[in-house]
XYZ file of C-alpha atoms in Angstrom:
703
model
C -0.051 -0.091 0.340
C 1.358 3.153 -0.824
C 1.678 6.592 0.890
C -0.484 8.290 -1.378
C -3.059 5.601 -1.636
C -4.050 6.504 2.295
C -5.792 9.924 2.637
C -4.852 12.577 5.868
C -5.339 10.538 9.363
C -7.608 13.162 11.224
C -7.585 13.634 15.468
C -10.626 11.089 15.208
C -12.383 10.377 18.870
C -11.080 8.000 21.767
C -14.441 5.929 21.607
C -14.983 3.910 20.827
C -12.503 1.748 20.985
C -11.933 -0.305 18.714
C -12.195 0.234 14.123
C -15.619 2.160 13.509
C -16.796 3.060 9.729
C -19.941 5.492 9.217
C -20.025 5.317 6.149
C -17.257 7.342 5.209
C -14.536 6.796 7.205
C -12.678 4.755 9.949
C -12.380 5.524 13.191
C -9.243 3.812 15.051
C -9.721 3.866 18.998
C -6.525 1.528 21.018
C -5.913 1.316 24.576
C -2.762 1.079 25.802
C -1.066 3.575 29.318
C 2.489 2.394 28.236
C 2.540 3.031 25.203
C 4.779 5.961 24.701
C 2.660 5.837 20.864
C 1.304 3.842 18.653
C 0.967 2.460 15.052
C -1.662 2.216 12.975
C -0.882 -0.997 10.545
C -3.259 -0.911 7.481
C -1.949 -3.571 4.764
C -3.420 -4.565 1.618
C -5.053 -7.373 -0.381
C -1.043 -9.162 -0.923
C 0.029 -8.401 2.500
C 1.997 -4.995 2.074
C 2.014 -3.063 4.617
C 1.397 1.250 5.400
C 2.497 2.078 9.101
C 0.668 5.395 10.636
C 1.446 6.697 13.895
C -1.966 7.608 15.725
C -1.741 10.596 16.599
C -3.830 11.794 19.270
C -4.199 10.790 23.068
C -6.834 10.846 25.445
C -7.155 9.038 28.809
C -4.644 6.659 28.140
C -6.582 6.180 24.567
C -4.701 6.372 21.072
C -6.815 7.568 17.997
C -7.057 8.544 14.836
C -9.835 9.336 11.714
C -9.382 7.695 8.439
C -11.809 9.235 5.685
C -11.901 6.888 3.143
C -11.321 3.469 5.041
C -13.728 1.102 4.928
C -14.774 -2.707 5.606
C -12.618 -5.124 4.454
C -9.738 -3.452 5.465
C -6.810 -5.226 7.034
C -5.032 -3.954 10.078
C -3.199 -3.975 13.225
C -1.450 -1.820 15.458
C 2.345 -1.538 16.420
C 3.115 -0.580 20.426
C 6.245 1.623 21.512
C 7.631 1.587 24.721
C 9.399 -0.028 27.081
C 10.502 -3.257 27.369
C 11.137 -4.722 31.004
C 9.637 -8.044 31.635
C 11.112 -8.161 35.362
C 8.551 -4.335 35.436
C 6.385 -5.556 34.129
C 6.337 -3.665 30.688
C 6.930 -6.384 27.609
C 6.199 -3.928 24.194
C 7.914 -4.959 21.531
C 6.628 -2.386 18.433
C 8.144 -5.159 15.544
C 5.329 -8.016 16.906
C 1.987 -7.216 15.501
C -1.020 -6.726 17.641
C -4.299 -7.917 17.136
C -6.836 -4.692 18.008
C -8.609 -5.897 21.053
C -12.224 -4.600 20.078
C -11.889 -5.896 16.561
C -15.616 -6.480 14.995
C -13.381 -9.428 12.236
C -9.905 -11.516 12.256
C -9.288 -12.997 9.571
C -5.580 -15.364 9.425
C -4.262 -17.753 12.001
C -0.865 -17.819 13.867
C 2.014 -19.387 12.559
C 4.553 -21.224 15.354
C 7.244 -19.203 14.263
C 9.591 -17.908 16.728
C 9.497 -14.279 15.364
C 5.286 -14.702 17.640
C 6.971 -14.170 20.902
C 8.130 -11.418 21.634
C 11.285 -12.562 23.939
C 14.288 -14.856 22.008
C 13.706 -17.886 23.138
C 16.217 -19.050 24.663
C 16.369 -15.770 26.837
C 12.890 -14.678 28.833
C 14.870 -10.849 29.298
C 15.740 -10.318 25.788
C 14.098 -8.962 23.592
C 13.051 -10.482 19.671
C 13.411 -8.401 16.856
C 12.430 -10.516 13.897
C 9.307 -8.672 12.705
C 6.163 -11.391 13.084
C 3.560 -9.299 10.795
C 3.498 -12.502 8.453
C 2.871 -14.841 10.567
C -0.150 -13.511 13.544
C -3.922 -12.803 12.044
C -4.834 -9.096 11.536
C -8.061 -7.572 12.420
C -10.450 -6.319 9.805
C -13.120 -3.650 10.008
C -16.300 -4.872 9.850
C -19.774 -2.845 8.836
C -21.922 -3.402 11.397
C -25.336 -2.789 8.995
C -27.280 -6.127 9.352
C -30.810 -5.924 7.487
C -33.059 -8.179 10.828
C -35.855 -7.974 9.808
C -38.172 -8.701 12.323
C -36.406 -10.167 14.416
C -37.034 -10.685 18.937
C -35.594 -12.155 21.563
C -37.768 -15.377 22.958
C -37.315 -14.189 26.130
C -37.712 -17.106 27.132
C -38.471 -17.890 31.164
C -35.913 -19.488 33.229
C -37.622 -21.944 34.144
C -39.393 -22.864 31.215
C -35.807 -23.236 29.448
C -34.355 -26.339 28.498
C -30.598 -25.614 27.171
C -28.760 -28.094 24.828
C -24.912 -27.535 25.042
C -23.674 -28.059 21.266
C -20.005 -26.809 18.935
C -20.969 -25.303 15.996
C -18.748 -27.781 14.164
C -19.766 -30.469 16.648
C -23.345 -30.651 15.761
C -23.288 -30.386 11.746
C -20.287 -31.479 10.882
C -22.009 -35.249 9.804
C -25.244 -33.975 8.789
C -26.486 -35.471 5.759
C -29.175 -32.788 5.303
C -26.044 -30.477 4.868
C -24.732 -29.537 2.336
C -21.114 -30.524 3.007
C -19.334 -26.516 2.147
C -21.500 -25.491 4.683
C -20.804 -28.821 7.416
C -19.119 -27.067 10.901
C -20.457 -23.752 9.950
C -22.414 -20.999 11.098
C -25.333 -21.321 8.471
C -25.348 -24.866 9.423
C -26.981 -23.654 12.350
C -29.394 -22.079 10.433
C -30.238 -25.012 8.420
C -33.270 -26.617 8.927
C -32.216 -30.212 9.763
C -30.648 -28.393 12.291
C -33.225 -26.575 13.603
C -36.403 -29.043 13.304
C -33.720 -31.405 15.467
C -33.592 -28.529 18.590
C -37.869 -28.028 18.088
C -38.365 -31.985 18.311
C -36.550 -32.009 21.721
C -37.942 -28.924 22.700
C -35.342 -26.437 22.527
C -35.302 -23.578 23.935
C -32.055 -22.626 24.730
C -28.782 -23.970 22.031
C -25.335 -23.032 24.236
C -22.385 -22.834 21.857
C -18.639 -23.694 22.914
C -16.957 -20.529 22.353
C -17.217 -19.239 18.932
C -15.070 -16.300 20.089
C -12.044 -16.259 18.048
C -9.175 -18.146 19.420
C -6.165 -20.414 18.379
C -4.958 -23.422 18.967
C -1.625 -23.382 21.162
C 1.253 -24.397 19.957
C 2.579 -28.090 21.334
C -1.304 -29.056 19.843
C -0.238 -27.713 16.272
C 3.070 -29.615 16.734
C 1.180 -32.897 17.362
C -0.776 -32.557 14.644
C -4.061 -31.653 16.817
C -6.055 -28.543 17.443
C -7.874 -25.971 20.018
C -11.388 -27.125 19.461
C -13.444 -26.964 22.259
C -11.882 -22.662 21.676
C -11.103 -22.571 25.432
C -8.251 -20.015 23.771
C -9.591 -16.448 23.278
C -8.054 -13.891 21.580
C -10.153 -11.541 20.503
C -13.417 -10.650 22.063
C -15.868 -9.193 19.795
C -14.860 -11.504 16.737
C -16.673 -14.475 16.102
C -14.093 -17.415 15.092
C -13.461 -17.029 11.523
C -12.514 -19.736 10.517
C -16.813 -21.724 11.455
C -17.762 -19.260 8.218
C -18.735 -21.450 5.405
C -17.106 -18.186 2.919
C -13.421 -17.119 4.019
C -14.002 -13.608 2.994
C -13.372 -11.217 5.633
C -16.469 -10.708 7.610
C -18.226 -13.180 6.535
C -18.081 -14.788 9.417
C -20.263 -11.482 11.213
C -23.041 -11.849 9.040
C -23.144 -15.727 8.975
C -23.414 -15.841 12.311
C -26.410 -12.651 13.379
C -28.011 -14.824 9.863
C -27.796 -18.210 11.895
C -29.337 -16.602 15.166
C -32.040 -14.790 13.237
C -33.552 -18.119 12.221
C -33.319 -19.580 15.881
C -34.930 -16.770 17.159
C -37.320 -16.939 14.290
C -37.806 -20.538 15.630
C -38.346 -19.986 18.783
C -34.603 -21.029 20.195
C -32.202 -18.426 22.347
C -28.545 -18.568 21.495
C -26.295 -18.468 24.364
C -22.660 -18.199 24.541
C -19.191 -19.879 26.312
C -17.840 -17.196 27.168
C -13.640 -17.082 28.185
C -12.637 -13.934 29.978
C -10.914 -15.272 32.479
C -8.016 -15.592 30.781
C -6.771 -15.104 27.091
C -4.716 -16.620 24.476
C -1.002 -15.392 25.029
C -0.095 -17.926 27.713
C 2.098 -17.524 30.539
C 5.620 -15.208 30.076
C 7.013 -17.430 27.854
C 3.746 -17.402 25.213
C 3.849 -15.176 22.155
C 2.904 -11.814 21.857
C -0.230 -11.117 19.425
C -2.539 -8.632 21.311
C -2.633 -7.543 25.103
C 0.704 -8.286 26.237
C 2.342 -6.613 23.414
C -0.602 -3.081 24.040
C -0.405 -2.884 27.667
C 0.554 -6.138 29.796
C 0.516 -4.982 33.413
C -2.778 -3.215 32.965
C -4.528 -6.509 30.912
C -2.953 -9.292 33.138
C -2.980 -9.954 36.748
C 0.711 -9.743 37.427
C 3.121 -12.075 40.147
C 4.653 -9.861 42.958
C 8.218 -10.331 40.807
C 6.115 -8.787 37.765
C 7.992 -11.150 35.098
C 5.193 -14.038 35.457
C 1.641 -13.910 35.678
C -1.042 -15.571 38.293
C -2.748 -18.407 37.112
C -6.375 -19.255 38.049
C -7.366 -20.329 35.070
C -4.289 -23.105 34.268
C -3.055 -21.983 31.132
C -1.187 -19.248 31.996
C -2.544 -16.371 32.533
C -5.277 -14.110 34.124
C -6.929 -10.973 32.744
C -7.000 -8.466 35.698
C -10.473 -8.098 36.370
C -9.406 -5.669 38.997
C -8.060 -2.728 36.166
C -10.679 -0.174 35.037
C -10.156 -0.836 31.280
C -10.198 -4.516 31.101
C -13.858 -4.120 33.080
C -14.666 -1.400 30.337
C -13.659 -4.333 27.436
C -14.966 -7.192 28.818
C -18.335 -5.193 29.419
C -18.231 -3.526 26.108
C -17.827 -7.295 24.511
C -20.950 -8.353 26.500
C -23.300 -4.912 25.389
C -21.802 -5.692 21.840
C -23.133 -9.533 21.712
C -26.559 -8.574 22.517
C -26.855 -5.587 21.196
C -25.421 -6.116 17.650
C -25.409 -9.925 17.498
C -28.644 -10.181 19.292
C -27.669 -13.086 21.536
C -29.379 -14.425 24.624
C -27.353 -14.808 27.586
C -23.314 -15.584 28.637
C -22.443 -19.023 30.113
C -19.157 -17.482 32.064
C -16.422 -19.933 31.460
C -14.331 -20.364 35.485
C -16.462 -17.318 36.691
C -14.973 -17.695 40.049
C -11.763 -16.262 38.680
C -14.046 -13.106 37.781
C -14.745 -12.619 40.860
C -11.461 -12.576 42.630
C -10.523 -8.907 43.394
C -7.331 -9.418 45.211
C -6.788 -13.000 45.958
C -10.203 -14.571 48.041
C -12.858 -15.442 45.518
C -15.146 -12.368 46.522
C -18.604 -12.214 45.277
C -19.025 -9.010 45.642
C -16.346 -7.503 43.146
C -16.964 -4.976 40.653
C -17.402 -6.676 38.039
C -20.302 -8.277 39.296
C -21.367 -4.778 40.621
C -21.312 -3.361 36.866
C -23.259 -6.561 35.591
C -25.878 -6.011 37.574
C -26.707 -1.881 36.655
C -25.874 -2.597 33.720
C -29.703 -2.102 31.354
C -28.505 -4.382 29.589
C -26.720 -6.978 30.404
C -28.470 -7.465 33.913
C -31.021 -8.438 31.366
C -30.031 -11.746 29.783
C -29.181 -14.205 30.769
C -25.905 -14.877 32.811
C -24.689 -18.345 34.041
C -21.614 -18.713 35.701
C -19.305 -22.325 36.075
C -18.793 -21.676 39.867
C -15.138 -22.404 40.387
C -11.382 -22.186 39.114
C -8.555 -23.864 39.918
C -7.718 -21.308 42.526
C -7.125 -21.838 46.068
C -10.891 -20.848 47.638
C -13.016 -21.453 43.524
C -15.356 -23.904 43.849
C -18.067 -21.350 44.774
C -21.592 -23.428 43.782
C -23.883 -21.266 45.590
C -22.027 -18.508 45.685
C -23.120 -16.095 43.120
C -25.165 -12.690 42.724
C -28.763 -13.118 43.230
C -28.659 -12.580 39.064
C -27.211 -15.614 38.543
C -27.262 -19.376 37.367
C -25.084 -21.432 38.011
C -24.368 -24.765 36.795
C -25.074 -27.561 40.017
C -21.716 -29.358 39.865
C -23.106 -31.061 42.687
C -26.183 -32.274 41.366
C -24.062 -34.008 38.339
C -22.171 -35.866 41.435
C -25.033 -36.851 43.423
C -27.296 -37.771 40.203
C -24.223 -40.035 38.805
C -23.375 -40.788 42.874
C -27.802 -42.051 42.820
C -27.592 -44.229 39.708
C -24.444 -45.644 40.047
C -25.304 -47.086 43.704
C -22.953 -45.663 45.629
C -21.957 -43.074 47.320
C -23.694 -40.439 49.296
C -27.599 -40.436 51.223
C -30.862 -39.609 49.791
C -30.697 -36.198 51.244
C -28.233 -35.256 49.214
C -31.033 -36.638 46.245
C -33.602 -35.150 47.535
C -31.997 -31.687 47.843
C -30.954 -31.767 44.480
C -33.896 -33.155 42.697
C -35.896 -30.736 44.352
C -33.949 -27.204 43.066
C -31.081 -27.215 45.243
C -32.756 -25.063 47.465
C -29.711 -24.827 50.149
C -27.164 -23.740 47.645
C -30.088 -20.555 46.092
C -33.143 -20.151 48.486
C -31.315 -17.936 50.402
C -29.752 -15.732 48.309
C -33.532 -14.968 46.677
C -32.950 -16.966 43.942
C -35.462 -19.506 42.758
C -35.163 -23.547 41.544
C -34.385 -22.009 37.941
C -30.988 -20.636 39.112
C -29.946 -24.486 39.090
C -28.530 -25.692 36.032
C -28.875 -29.467 36.290
C -26.607 -30.958 33.910
C -25.181 -35.199 33.889
C -22.959 -34.668 31.106
C -21.402 -31.607 30.162
C -18.795 -30.813 27.471
C -15.710 -31.460 29.739
C -16.237 -35.359 30.351
C -17.913 -38.597 29.886
C -21.064 -38.480 27.290
C -24.163 -39.806 28.708
C -23.570 -43.267 26.710
C -19.853 -43.884 28.100
C -20.495 -42.316 31.607
C -22.881 -46.455 31.365
C -19.722 -47.815 29.569
C -16.536 -46.672 31.315
C -15.465 -46.971 34.970
C -11.975 -45.422 33.651
C -10.664 -42.352 30.864
C -9.197 -43.303 27.877
C -7.756 -40.052 26.606
C -4.819 -41.882 24.582
C -5.884 -40.386 21.554
C -4.363 -36.820 23.297
C -1.343 -38.041 23.105
C -0.683 -37.067 26.330
C -0.395 -40.161 27.783
C -3.779 -40.943 29.141
C -2.170 -38.534 32.004
C -5.275 -35.799 31.437
C -9.170 -35.219 31.541
C -10.816 -36.046 34.974
C -10.112 -39.282 36.957
C -13.173 -37.977 38.939
C -16.185 -39.338 36.678
C -18.209 -41.284 38.923
C -19.692 -43.641 36.424
C -20.053 -47.192 36.256
C -19.591 -49.596 33.031
C -22.780 -51.765 34.037
C -20.365 -54.676 33.661
C -17.797 -54.270 30.995
C -15.436 -51.870 30.252
C -16.514 -50.270 26.791
C -18.126 -51.893 23.764
C -19.772 -54.898 24.418
C -22.244 -57.296 22.457
C -23.075 -58.500 26.294
C -27.230 -58.313 26.710
C -27.477 -58.078 29.972
C -25.043 -55.492 29.976
C -26.452 -53.811 26.768
C -30.045 -53.456 28.579
C -28.583 -52.439 32.193
C -26.546 -49.145 30.422
C -29.657 -49.280 28.976
C -32.255 -48.768 31.535
C -29.412 -46.406 33.517
C -29.006 -44.133 30.908
C -32.822 -43.490 30.384
C -33.161 -43.131 34.132
C -30.124 -40.303 33.772
C -32.623 -38.376 30.993
C -35.931 -39.214 33.391
C -33.832 -37.280 35.952
C -33.203 -34.535 34.248
C -35.841 -33.782 32.970
C -38.230 -34.625 35.921
C -35.840 -31.506 38.646
C -36.456 -28.548 40.072
C -33.839 -26.591 37.667
C -33.131 -25.984 33.989
C -31.932 -28.439 32.478
C -29.242 -28.466 30.138
C -28.772 -31.813 27.348
C -25.422 -32.415 26.336
C -25.968 -32.153 22.368
C -25.083 -35.951 20.753
C -26.584 -37.375 24.455
C -30.100 -38.302 22.475
C -28.486 -39.821 19.632
C -26.666 -42.219 22.280
C -23.038 -40.372 21.313
C -20.146 -41.875 22.570
C -16.432 -41.046 22.104
C -15.306 -44.409 22.814
C -14.129 -43.916 26.565
C -12.368 -39.614 25.870
C -12.909 -37.590 28.550
C -11.399 -35.008 27.601
C -11.614 -34.210 23.600
C -10.502 -30.668 23.573
C -7.495 -31.366 21.016
C -10.067 -34.007 18.342
C -12.114 -31.630 15.431
C -12.603 -35.226 14.413
C -15.094 -38.073 14.725
C -14.238 -38.551 18.236
C -15.864 -35.255 18.890
C -18.125 -34.773 16.201
C -22.155 -35.877 16.495
C -23.005 -38.982 14.350
C -26.549 -38.907 13.324
C -25.848 -41.521 10.492
C -25.329 -43.542 13.830
C -28.112 -42.125 16.222
C -30.598 -44.077 18.696
C -34.152 -43.511 16.996
C -36.092 -44.638 19.763
C -34.272 -42.080 22.577
C -34.301 -39.663 20.324
C -37.845 -39.916 20.566
C -37.539 -40.322 24.028
C -36.240 -37.358 25.131
C -38.443 -35.420 22.998
C -41.410 -37.672 24.852
C -39.855 -36.915 27.878
C -38.689 -32.999 27.252
C -42.609 -32.569 26.290
C -43.451 -34.362 29.597
C -42.018 -31.847 31.311
C -43.414 -28.791 29.571
C -46.704 -29.989 30.087
C -46.584 -30.531 33.962
C -46.197 -27.541 35.941
C -45.264 -29.398 38.734
C -41.951 -30.799 37.326
C -40.692 -26.844 36.747
C -42.663 -24.612 39.475
C -41.571 -20.901 39.486
C -41.319 -21.134 43.539
C -39.424 -23.057 46.642
C -41.509 -26.352 47.093
C -43.212 -24.717 51.091
C -41.588 -24.968 53.798
C -44.445 -24.866 55.775
C -46.530 -27.500 54.026
C -48.989 -29.650 56.371
C -47.438 -33.077 57.184
C -47.665 -35.899 55.320
C -51.711 -37.475 56.066
C -54.131 -38.452 54.254
C -55.876 -36.666 50.823
C -55.765 -33.264 50.886
C -53.556 -33.005 54.030
C -50.393 -33.715 51.640
C -48.427 -30.942 50.793
C -46.767 -29.916 47.432
C -43.599 -33.088 47.795
C -44.267 -36.166 50.087
C -41.441 -38.583 50.264
C -42.113 -42.599 51.056
C -40.179 -45.511 51.465
C -41.204 -48.367 48.933
C -43.220 -50.043 51.392
C -45.629 -46.868 51.246
C -44.711 -45.668 54.289
C -43.349 -41.570 54.675
C -40.044 -41.093 54.686
C -38.842 -41.265 58.620
C -35.494 -38.875 59.528
C -33.010 -41.832 59.794
C -34.540 -43.551 56.141
C -32.948 -39.897 54.808
C -28.989 -40.358 55.840
C -29.033 -44.382 54.443
C -26.505 -44.559 52.164
C -27.665 -47.536 50.623
C -31.525 -47.596 50.569
C -34.133 -49.580 48.701
C -35.072 -46.694 46.470
C -37.991 -44.756 47.941
C -41.454 -42.300 45.882
C -41.795 -38.649 46.130
C -45.432 -37.447 45.726
C -46.002 -33.973 43.751
C -48.734 -31.811 44.814
C -50.615 -30.708 41.619
C -52.511 -28.042 42.776
C -50.013 -25.644 42.666
C -50.901 -22.819 44.906
C -52.149 -19.607 42.661
C -50.231 -16.958 44.390
C -47.293 -17.983 44.256
C -47.314 -19.701 40.678
C -49.733 -17.550 38.004
C -53.678 -18.279 38.464
C -52.590 -19.278 34.640
C -50.133 -22.186 35.979
C -52.176 -23.404 38.508
C -54.150 -26.663 38.441
C -52.229 -29.622 37.007
C -52.023 -33.541 37.826
C -50.938 -35.388 40.342
C -47.894 -37.567 40.261
C -45.601 -40.074 41.745
C -41.889 -41.020 40.980
C -40.582 -44.615 42.395
C -36.699 -44.793 41.748
C -35.369 -48.273 42.496
C -31.000 -47.290 41.869
C -30.132 -51.014 42.569
C -30.588 -54.671 39.949
C -32.428 -56.462 41.574
C -36.221 -55.932 40.312
C -38.956 -54.194 43.678
C -42.364 -53.661 44.705
C -43.267 -50.335 45.425
C -46.782 -49.260 47.244
C -49.256 -46.294 46.214
C -48.240 -44.735 50.009
C -51.237 -44.870 52.431
C -54.213 -42.261 51.903
C -53.519 -42.374 47.883
C -53.652 -45.730 47.857
C -57.996 -44.542 46.080
C -56.905 -42.494 43.760
C -56.614 -44.115 40.005
C -52.711 -44.250 38.431
C -51.073 -44.689 35.709
C -47.473 -45.681 34.753
C -46.372 -42.377 32.171
C -42.787 -42.865 32.369
C -40.990 -46.246 32.935
C -38.172 -46.226 31.980
C -37.619 -50.208 31.769
C -40.012 -50.215 29.086
C -39.704 -46.058 26.952
C -42.064 -47.228 24.426
C -44.589 -48.795 25.658
C -47.995 -47.191 25.868
C -49.313 -45.423 29.544
C -50.958 -48.717 31.226
C -53.131 -48.230 34.657
C -51.731 -49.239 37.717
C -53.766 -52.454 38.990
C -53.263 -52.939 42.794
C -52.661 -51.165 45.878
C -48.508 -51.854 44.484
C -46.017 -52.035 41.423
C -43.082 -53.931 40.238
C -39.666 -51.658 39.229
C -37.603 -53.423 37.553
C -33.417 -53.012 38.783
C -32.105 -49.427 37.741
C -34.881 -47.371 36.378
C -37.905 -44.795 37.352
C -41.577 -44.879 36.849
C -43.889 -41.862 36.485
C -47.096 -42.559 37.784
C -50.110 -39.998 37.153
C -53.276 -39.916 38.926
C -56.461 -39.540 36.732
């Protein structure tokens, strides 16, 4: 690009940060307190570079306006400032830096020594090789898009069914999707995907990270990739590789089209976001963006200022104590809501965001700002309530606006249906919404995001087929991934032709699913569990961008898909299984007829549970009674009446007789869910008891 092709720089404005096109030109603004001055670098189609010094600095924001520069323009920054790693400063003008506010990013990192700010054998010595040929470019993006009549579905959380999926994994092997669209944002909008989600009753599609990310050097060297995407380098740009075309900026348009199509189908879009760390890693990592712009501002530094505080296991932690870092995150969240129309966020390692100093502070600045923000506070906010630092397990401790991945629900339900560990009191708390975790903070049962499986860990089919992880394909000698899976292989490790074991696995799998849909709280289904998907025992497929992690639609278990759809319909139709409010603590004690409370618990012999029964680790099973007449003053007149239900659970090998509880024997009961015979039609209960098969669950409905 020749000098004559670029109009004269004008002062421009310090805000908004990033590259903002107004139809006539583009305003560029970037924050750096460390910089002596910043160069804007413009690139043409063949990679020729033009450097322009930004002429204005306002409150540490360096800025300029360029008439005639518009969408599609590739650019980056070079920062001139101190190179003093021992004092926390790592400015190096030989490193081309991404714009933290870039709306689109093009290109990949090529892992050569030039991408590092320091010499490979000397972390204190500056590396003067130019990184520009080997790193991605920021791209000016057009903000205009025809959203038509798009409106957010705004599904109440108590009516929400979340489906966790990966853009590529969900769509890469679907035979109805054109090959060029598979694995892309466009595929999310394909009728085959939308119809499947609607069949399951999904109301929210939760996508694994789609903020632009890179694969770490170690993975690339092993021929692998960062498939999950928890390695963000751009908090405003949709990941470019998920676009079906490679024109600069197309990922933005294509993602918006997918959101618009999903909204039209009544499905919300929730993004899994990674604001706790970046892809630059620890002090030995590359210089791609934040490190070169202002290392001491963007990252939590250790006392020696050379090294990084690491609460995430990735080498660095974003500095939530710095106002410009908080501004970056809030601006990013608002951008995805207002410009990209997403409906909520799941925050990876959210406990890290609460660390003001060292301890997790529930009232940190981040949560205070979210609480008062008129845009962010109105969408779904879901915390992964833990990180790797001391005191990082914070399930139940997030503020009232937040719902949480309930890891205690996962662990308790897994233990129950493998017949090991815990007590019935543990299960009872999780099944009824975990009031012990959420009620005291003013939250409702829907604050508990209930899940049995997620992207991180075994699939549901593997949970009942493996005792141990089998992660050899990750090329880490099976040392990665969680060893505490609370799984049971049902009698044989991995694939088997033993009919008895296969039957046992099927019953347990279906019992898991029924428990998920019958529990109070917000259910989250792992994408592919309804198909019977296996990862061959790999419980950490983070680097497997291949058939290990992609959904195998051709081998889908059609009966299982229909079973999940039926469970979902049943939950939607019966308010008793997704109440807005907690079960009443002042409900009448166990008794007869109308004396029964909202919920009652009985032993298999039909007698009320006694205090000592709750603490048996090897109980013979139990019965849950749910009252159908919901209090209209607390749950709304339009949802006041429902049937009465009995849930009979037998987490043991042998079939057992369960007695209809005393006081309920005069009612006519029908079996409406039987996990041992999932496709059987409803049938009446004959007599005062009914046999429940081993590893099975029955739901009886009063007629």
